[in-house]
Amino acid sequence: MYRTNTCGELRLADKGKKVTLAGWVQKSRKLGGMTFIDLRDRYGVTQLVVEADAPAALVETATSLGREFVIQVTGEVVERESKNAKMPTGEIEIRLAGITILNKSVTPPFTIEEESDGGEDLRAKYRYLDLRRPPLQRALALRHRLAQEIRTYLDGEGFMEIETPYLIKSTPEGARDFVVPSRMNPGQFYALPQSPQTFKQLLMVAGYDRYFQIVRCFRDEDLRADRQPEFTQIDCEMSFVEQDDVLGMFEGMMRSMFKNALGVDIPNPLPRMSWYDAMDNYGSDKPDVRFGMTIHEITAQAHGHGFSVFDSCPYVGAIAVPGAAEYTRKQLDELTEWVKRPQVGAKGLVYVKVNPDGTYKSSVDKFFAEADLAAIAAACEAAPGDLLLVLCGEKRKTQTMLGVLRIYMGGRLGLRDPKVFAPLWIVDFPLLEWSEEDQRFYAMHHPFTAPKPEHEAWFYSDKKEDLERVCANAYDFVLNGTELGGGSIRIHDAAMQSRMFEVLGISKEDAEYKFGFIINAFKFGAPPHGGLAFGFDRVCALFGGQETIRDYIAFPKNNMGRDVMIDSPSFIDQSQLDELQLDIRQPEA
Amino acid sequence: MYRTNTCGELRLADKGKKVTLAGWVQKSRKLGGMTFIDLRDRYGVTQLVVEADAPAALVETATSLGREFVIQVTGEVVERESKNAKMPTGEIEIRLAGITILNKSVTPPFTIEEESDGGEDLRAKYRYLDLRRPPLQRALALRHRLAQEIRTYLDGEGFMEIETPYLIKSTPEGARDFVVPSRMNPGQFYALPQSPQTFKQLLMVAGYDRYFQIVRCFRDEDLRADRQPEFTQIDCEMSFVEQDDVLGMFEGMMRSMFKNALGVDIPNPLPRMSWYDAMDNYGSDKPDVRFGMTIHEITAQAHGHGFSVFDSCPYVGAIAVPGAAEYTRKQLDELTEWVKRPQVGAKGLVYVKVNPDGTYKSSVDKFFAEADLAAIAAACEAAPGDLLLVLCGEKRKTQTMLGVLRIYMGGRLGLRDPKVFAPLWIVDFPLLEWSEEDQRFYAMHHPFTAPKPEHEAWFYSDKKEDLERVCANAYDFVLNGTELGGGSIRIHDAAMQSRMFEVLGISKEDAEYKFGFIINAFKFGAPPHGGLAFGFDRVCALFGGQETIRDYIAFPKNNMGRDVMIDSPSFIDQSQLDELQLDIRQPEA
């Protein structure tokens, strides 16, 4: 070992010890003949000092050190004169007897500190230097800690981590697969898994009972912000369970992660909210319940006052923004512009100010008397000083817009503290979604999701309105407005699966072509089973109080799916293409 | 939950309890009006009984059950009349009050028992049924247990598990990469990693100090028996360490795995053997030290007796096979044929029988007097009753053949008990290998492996014989004749790395092209570091006492790299090729 101690562990109790440390030069400075060096490693920073009367060679070496040099030092732990309460090692320093330069460093292209002066592109190119910065070290340490907690919890609950293959088969449905040409089978391809869904269900058929895996998944999508072509999933499945068993097990996992990694207690049991309530009250299937400001329907109060915009809409809804009655005309105009942006898509915004003095002021005063506005305010449970923001239109669409507006206003009012954690389950999703365009039902989750047992009669009904109200045994885990995971109880009964395909308008032949392999496996005694998957990158980011996942992935790709550090993807040798018997099409002139 | 208990947990102490179990029908039989059913799940087997006087409907259901039906039963735990000491649940049975068939099963294509009647191909096709068999359940349970032990140990030692990317860049050296076409960057490809070597070294540059990962790796090789195109590695790297630190850390990991997963104590510290000793005494760089029968050089004793075959060879060596002096002429002829097979490649085999009565009998009696044979026997430390098997030729080649013969004879004599574990480190590998053909040196490990500090003078020498005797700071972990892992201390010094490229005859330009990215990263303060990787599939197999890895992988591929269960690789849609802008070459007519 090049060291007796790390740079994070020495304390006043170690005073007088002769120690050897190794690490990177964070900075050095001269002060009255003495040289002070901050030595950094993963574990912390320790101050080193070379006295003015030290041997000349030592002083010279100390003076020659540049930023990020790797050095090994020997010396004695001494008490500092001016202690630094902000540093865990701040009560001591090392009076040096020797310095060995283990490696020099050219000047790094940006500062390696809590906050860097490097731009995003530059830091991405030199990711191995950016990764030296404490925020990234903390992020990856948290990720490691969470992975350990997950494994310890699930192992304790009798789950087995079973590795499933990465070279699988391209499936004709769903998102786009990454494919891998097979040299030994020219013209044929493997596909990289979008998730181990098929394999985990097979493991249930195989009797493994409780499976999990922290596993990489791949999706060749056009990348949106904060999406990665490869991402990590906590993938789980259980046999002989009902929905309550799955929810209980995995909120237990989350509880232990919050407790052991963050020291945070979350409610036991976790709140559950039906999809219908989430849509009605939060305008989102992933509600941020850290704050109220819920959506209120005011259709009854809004209709029949001669305001044709409201009267022509099947739904009118509002949120009451606390303390915003004092917004200026300019601020209200800005809000109106904000909701009219294509990302929200509202046609306009009606406001009602619930003034602290008991009066009302609204953009539709012409149509609504004080008493009418009071009735609206009452329906919204508004308090004096609140600002009501009203949208109208088709019900779910309007609720969604109000939900987006609610999140925006919550942010403006500082109600979305990333250190506050409000997890909950969303349950009772509709099983089916009717497409007006295609005049058919689609599975809201996937075609293997089971209907709720109490809705089975509706599921076998021929009436559209019956099918529309069938709820699925599906569930999402939502934290602070982000869906961290979800899953369902699967259909294990062949007759029910056939009915599902019938409802979805999938012919027997089509079902056989698309899902034949798994349907066949299910003929050999499939147990009742269900499971879920969490997006681990996002779990880490939210636990770390961040919205973006990139800092929680050691070597992420950019929005073009490119790793700018290693410059990948890249062209390959012609000989490789020859072996694969592939030709790249030349772009047309 | 569909059950109150698993099929493996009820004991006599549970007598009288009302329980609900769920699982698969292992078998059922009628006996004097009663129906006995063996119910199986991952946890064990429990006997169920339907009394002759049970309600008719219950008897009827019990009678209707087929193999591998999934059922849920309720009943009472009762003491068995005829107990089965071989089953953990063998003292009780469940007197049934009800049976619910959760799912039927068509007849499985092979028996699902300890030993199956299904052939390998059939079991591969129905892997999800083969996986129900207890030996495979035990194999995957062991794999899970070992993975947990590894993580617990390394986490306790301050290692962080850090995920590295799977979509990386094709490298111009080494084994063949699997490549992944990038749709968003037409004509460009990602590569799947053969190992995270570059990334783990970057993580050391980034200051992560102690890294590990249980990680999938990919190699597009022409498959030999028991090789998989995707395999799992325990990948580790440490900073500020010397060779002893790495060996100590990872034999500690192995020690905890042996202790906690198998209850086996391995020596502390583990034996270490130099590569030279391994070759001289075992004819292998992965010696099986569960038994002796080491190789002895008898060149001095063999030369000069007029036997031109010996006299013309630079090396003559032998092994003494205990108790085999009584081999018949036929057996000796068979052995001779065995070593002459191309897999061994010897030209012939000389034997010397050390008879229990003190006489000698040899195939070269014509040239060697009793005293000469006695001298050979003495050099081989042979005991009365031993059979000496003698080969001659070029030294290392002959030792290797003797090593193969030794392993074969060890197997024949039952000295290779898979339940006996004899791990050791092989150290002091030569750094360089001279290629007579290319008239240049190659790196024995890889070009980033550091020479031993005490051999540095030779490393900088211009003499071929000096360079040939430089040992590397490299090490292999060997168990029972199998290399389970290996690694090295890496070069972190730019000047030493340049010297390495010079020795290997790699020009500056070439080095820049092939390794430029990592060389550049090393300019920013690379710490001294080293590490190793273990082949996790093989670790699991050997811990399980098996030679083949296939049972320790949930969904393996066959020797053609094909997953016969999901039928992959396969052809993909033309639309996918169009999106990737790729064409498959048509085979020439």
XYZ file of C-alpha atoms in Angstrom, chain A residues 1-3 22-24 41-43 68 70-71 102-109 125-126 128-129 131-133 136-137 140-141 143-145 148 151-152 155 158-170 172 176-192 199 202-210 212-214 216 218 220-223 229-230 232 238-242 245 492-494 513 517 520-528 536 554-555 557 559-563 565-574 576-585 587, chain B residues 1-3 22-24 41-43 68 70-71 102-109 125-126 128-129 131-133 136-137 140-141 143-145 148 151-152 155 158-170 172 176-192 199 202-210 212-214 216 218 220-223 229-230 232 238-242 245 492-494 513 517 520-528 536 554-555 557 559-563 565-574 576-585 587:
282
model
C 0.000 0.000 0.000
C 1.158 3.480 -0.847
C -0.550 4.885 2.257
C -1.347 9.451 -1.210
C -3.660 11.438 -3.429
C -4.097 14.357 -5.774
C -8.690 11.411 -2.540
C -12.134 9.770 -2.674
C -12.371 9.912 1.081
C -3.744 17.216 -9.900
C -0.350 12.484 -7.736
C 1.903 12.433 -4.701
C 4.023 9.471 -8.171
C 2.784 11.113 -11.319
C 2.670 14.568 -12.804
C -0.370 16.077 -14.427
C -0.726 18.453 -17.300
C -3.050 21.322 -16.440
C -6.637 20.074 -16.426
C -8.983 21.839 -18.850
C -15.080 14.948 -23.165
C -12.903 14.722 -20.069
C -12.681 11.035 -16.107
C -11.668 14.440 -14.754
C -15.732 12.378 -12.187
C -13.081 13.572 -9.737
C -15.405 16.359 -8.585
C -20.118 13.226 -8.937
C -18.245 11.160 -6.380
C -21.894 7.424 -7.670
C -21.400 6.604 -3.986
C -25.841 4.836 -6.454
C -23.590 2.115 -5.066
C -25.210 2.422 -1.636
C -26.405 -2.578 -2.075
C -29.845 -6.367 -2.957
C -29.650 -6.773 0.793
C -31.993 -11.192 -0.682
C -35.851 -14.656 -0.498
C -35.406 -13.097 -3.941
C -32.753 -14.553 -6.212
C -30.826 -12.318 -8.555
C -30.766 -14.185 -11.841
C -28.910 -12.851 -14.857
C -30.842 -12.915 -18.104
C -29.191 -12.742 -21.536
C -28.257 -9.536 -23.331
C -28.096 -11.135 -26.762
C -31.759 -11.946 -27.356
C -34.245 -11.780 -30.200
C -35.768 -8.777 -31.893
C -41.933 -7.159 -33.684
C -37.082 0.062 -31.527
C -34.463 -2.578 -30.699
C -30.733 -2.213 -30.974
C -29.611 -5.185 -33.058
C -26.326 -7.093 -33.168
C -25.336 -8.861 -36.380
C -24.285 -12.474 -35.909
C -21.100 -13.365 -37.745
C -21.674 -17.077 -37.252
C -25.203 -16.816 -38.662
C -24.820 -14.381 -41.567
C -27.840 -12.187 -42.190
C -29.229 -12.906 -38.746
C -29.234 -10.599 -35.752
C -29.477 -10.668 -32.005
C -31.317 -7.828 -30.296
C -30.376 -6.111 -27.046
C -37.321 -13.889 -19.293
C -40.275 -17.532 -17.915
C -38.433 -17.671 -14.610
C -41.806 -17.652 -12.879
C -42.942 -20.499 -15.147
C -39.669 -22.196 -14.152
C -40.635 -21.909 -10.491
C -38.076 -19.360 -9.278
C -40.815 -17.694 -7.263
C -38.971 -14.488 -6.386
C -34.845 -9.698 -9.239
C -32.064 -8.202 -11.252
C -30.384 -4.838 -11.494
C -29.090 -2.851 -18.221
C -31.529 -0.744 -24.274
C -33.088 2.807 -29.755
C -35.341 5.815 -29.427
C -34.947 9.288 -30.763
C -33.519 10.683 -27.602
C -30.012 4.601 -25.040
C -28.845 2.274 -22.268
C -30.555 0.425 -15.700
C -42.982 -12.812 -7.804
C -45.215 -15.875 -7.992
C -48.357 -16.769 -6.056
C -49.026 -13.126 -5.240
C -51.814 -10.626 -5.514
C -48.353 -8.498 -1.871
C -51.662 -16.567 -16.187
C -54.878 -18.118 -17.453
C -55.018 -19.141 -21.111
C -46.798 -14.803 -34.440
C -43.257 -18.404 -27.689
C -46.542 -21.807 -25.435
C -44.402 -21.698 -22.310
C -47.504 -20.759 -20.319
C -49.134 -24.065 -21.311
C -46.796 -25.952 -18.995
C -48.190 -24.730 -15.689
C -47.704 -20.987 -15.303
C -48.255 -19.844 -11.719
C -50.160 -16.665 -10.836
C -32.649 2.837 -11.320
C -20.525 7.121 -14.610
C -20.180 7.311 -18.391
C -24.125 9.411 -23.555
C -28.570 13.555 -26.485
C -27.364 12.167 -29.790
C -26.586 8.820 -28.166
C -22.893 9.588 -28.456
C -20.162 8.983 -25.901
C -15.266 10.811 -24.270
C -14.438 7.666 -26.233
C -15.941 9.059 -29.455
C -18.455 6.302 -30.014
C -20.237 5.165 -32.126
C -17.572 5.163 -34.797
C -16.731 3.632 -38.143
C -15.409 0.090 -38.117
C -12.910 -1.665 -40.327
C -13.990 -2.992 -43.697
C -15.305 -6.375 -39.772
C -18.098 -5.597 -42.242
C -16.810 -8.354 -44.513
C -16.912 -10.883 -41.697
C -20.460 -9.829 -40.893
C -21.365 -9.869 -44.597
C -22.871 -6.420 -44.290
C -22.756 -3.389 -46.547
C -23.396 0.165 -45.498
C -25.667 1.957 -47.941
C -26.106 8.149 -49.046
C -50.704 -14.404 -1.171
C -51.815 -17.724 -2.519
C -50.125 -19.558 0.364
C -49.315 -23.582 -3.734
C -47.006 -25.242 -6.202
C -46.541 -27.781 -8.943
C -41.961 -25.326 -5.296
C -38.516 -23.688 -5.163
C -38.303 -24.381 -1.465
C -46.884 -30.014 -13.436
C -50.286 -25.636 -10.631
C -52.554 -26.025 -7.626
C -54.641 -22.584 -10.649
C -53.394 -23.763 -13.997
C -53.272 -26.972 -15.959
C -50.224 -28.221 -17.777
C -49.853 -30.146 -20.968
C -47.544 -33.124 -20.519
C -43.954 -31.890 -20.303
C -41.613 -33.278 -22.959
C -35.463 -25.847 -26.191
C -37.653 -26.072 -23.098
C -37.905 -22.994 -18.645
C -38.920 -26.578 -17.811
C -34.877 -24.892 -14.951
C -37.536 -26.431 -12.715
C -35.224 -29.353 -11.960
C -30.512 -26.220 -11.849
C -32.391 -24.553 -9.017
C -28.737 -20.661 -9.729
C -29.253 -20.375 -5.978
C -24.788 -18.275 -8.144
C -27.050 -15.784 -6.386
C -25.441 -16.591 -3.027
C -24.236 -11.589 -2.730
C -20.797 -7.700 -3.040
C -21.012 -7.848 0.726
C -18.674 -3.268 -0.063
C -14.819 0.140 0.631
C -15.240 -0.901 -2.998
C -17.884 0.871 -5.051
C -19.805 -1.007 -7.712
C -19.845 1.319 -10.692
C -21.680 0.440 -13.873
C -19.736 0.977 -17.073
C -21.354 1.309 -20.501
C -22.278 -1.610 -22.743
C -22.429 0.470 -25.911
C -18.783 1.357 -26.362
C -16.250 1.590 -29.163
C -14.738 -1.132 -31.274
C -8.562 -2.445 -33.251
C -13.433 -9.919 -32.213
C -16.050 -7.423 -31.010
C -19.772 -7.749 -31.350
C -20.891 -4.503 -32.978
C -24.169 -2.596 -32.846
C -25.155 -0.379 -35.763
C -26.209 3.132 -34.781
C -29.384 4.279 -36.486
C -28.809 7.876 -35.462
C -25.269 7.813 -36.859
C -25.641 5.835 -40.090
C -22.625 3.755 -41.016
C -21.252 3.964 -37.485
C -21.243 1.243 -34.868
C -21.016 0.771 -31.156
C -19.189 -2.299 -29.854
C -20.142 -4.461 -26.909
C -13.253 2.114 -18.060
C -10.307 5.535 -16.161
C -12.167 5.173 -12.881
C -8.812 4.896 -11.153
C -7.661 8.041 -12.971
C -10.933 9.589 -11.759
C -9.994 8.763 -8.179
C -12.553 6.068 -7.349
C -9.802 4.132 -5.595
C -11.649 0.822 -5.202
C -15.761 -3.499 -8.754
C -18.540 -4.677 -10.978
C -20.219 -7.980 -11.705
C -21.487 -8.975 -18.653
C -19.001 -10.176 -24.936
C -17.432 -12.889 -30.861
C -15.171 -15.909 -30.947
C -15.544 -19.155 -32.780
C -16.996 -20.997 -29.870
C -20.517 -15.351 -26.476
C -21.707 -13.453 -23.398
C -20.017 -12.572 -16.631
C -7.635 -0.636 -6.853
C -5.425 2.422 -6.569
C -2.297 3.036 -4.521
C -1.618 -0.669 -4.233
C 1.167 -3.124 -4.866
C -2.305 -5.744 -1.577
C 1.046 4.310 -14.552
C 4.255 6.022 -15.597
C 4.381 7.570 -19.071
C -3.796 5.284 -32.908
C -7.314 7.834 -25.689
C -4.018 10.867 -22.949
C -6.168 10.284 -19.885
C -3.077 9.076 -18.045
C -1.441 12.494 -18.530
C -3.802 14.017 -15.987
C -2.446 12.330 -12.872
C -2.898 8.559 -13.039
C -2.360 6.903 -9.667
C -0.464 3.633 -9.242
C -17.963 -15.579 -12.634
C -30.063 -19.341 -16.563
C -30.398 -18.992 -20.330
C -26.424 -20.307 -25.736
C -21.960 -23.985 -29.188
C -23.142 -22.143 -32.277
C -23.931 -19.070 -30.176
C -27.617 -19.786 -30.614
C -30.359 -19.558 -28.004
C -35.275 -21.586 -26.681
C -36.091 -18.191 -28.171
C -34.570 -19.120 -31.555
C -32.040 -16.330 -31.690
C -30.254 -14.890 -33.628
C -32.916 -14.495 -36.283
C -33.752 -12.493 -39.359
C -35.059 -8.983 -38.820
C -37.556 -6.924 -40.764
C -36.462 -5.113 -43.904
C -35.174 -2.328 -39.524
C -32.372 -2.744 -42.063
C -33.646 0.300 -43.922
C -33.555 2.397 -40.776
C -30.007 1.238 -40.107
C -29.096 1.805 -43.765
C -27.583 -1.638 -43.947
C -27.694 -4.310 -46.620
C -27.050 -7.979 -46.095
C -24.773 -9.410 -48.742
C -24.310 -15.383 -50.768
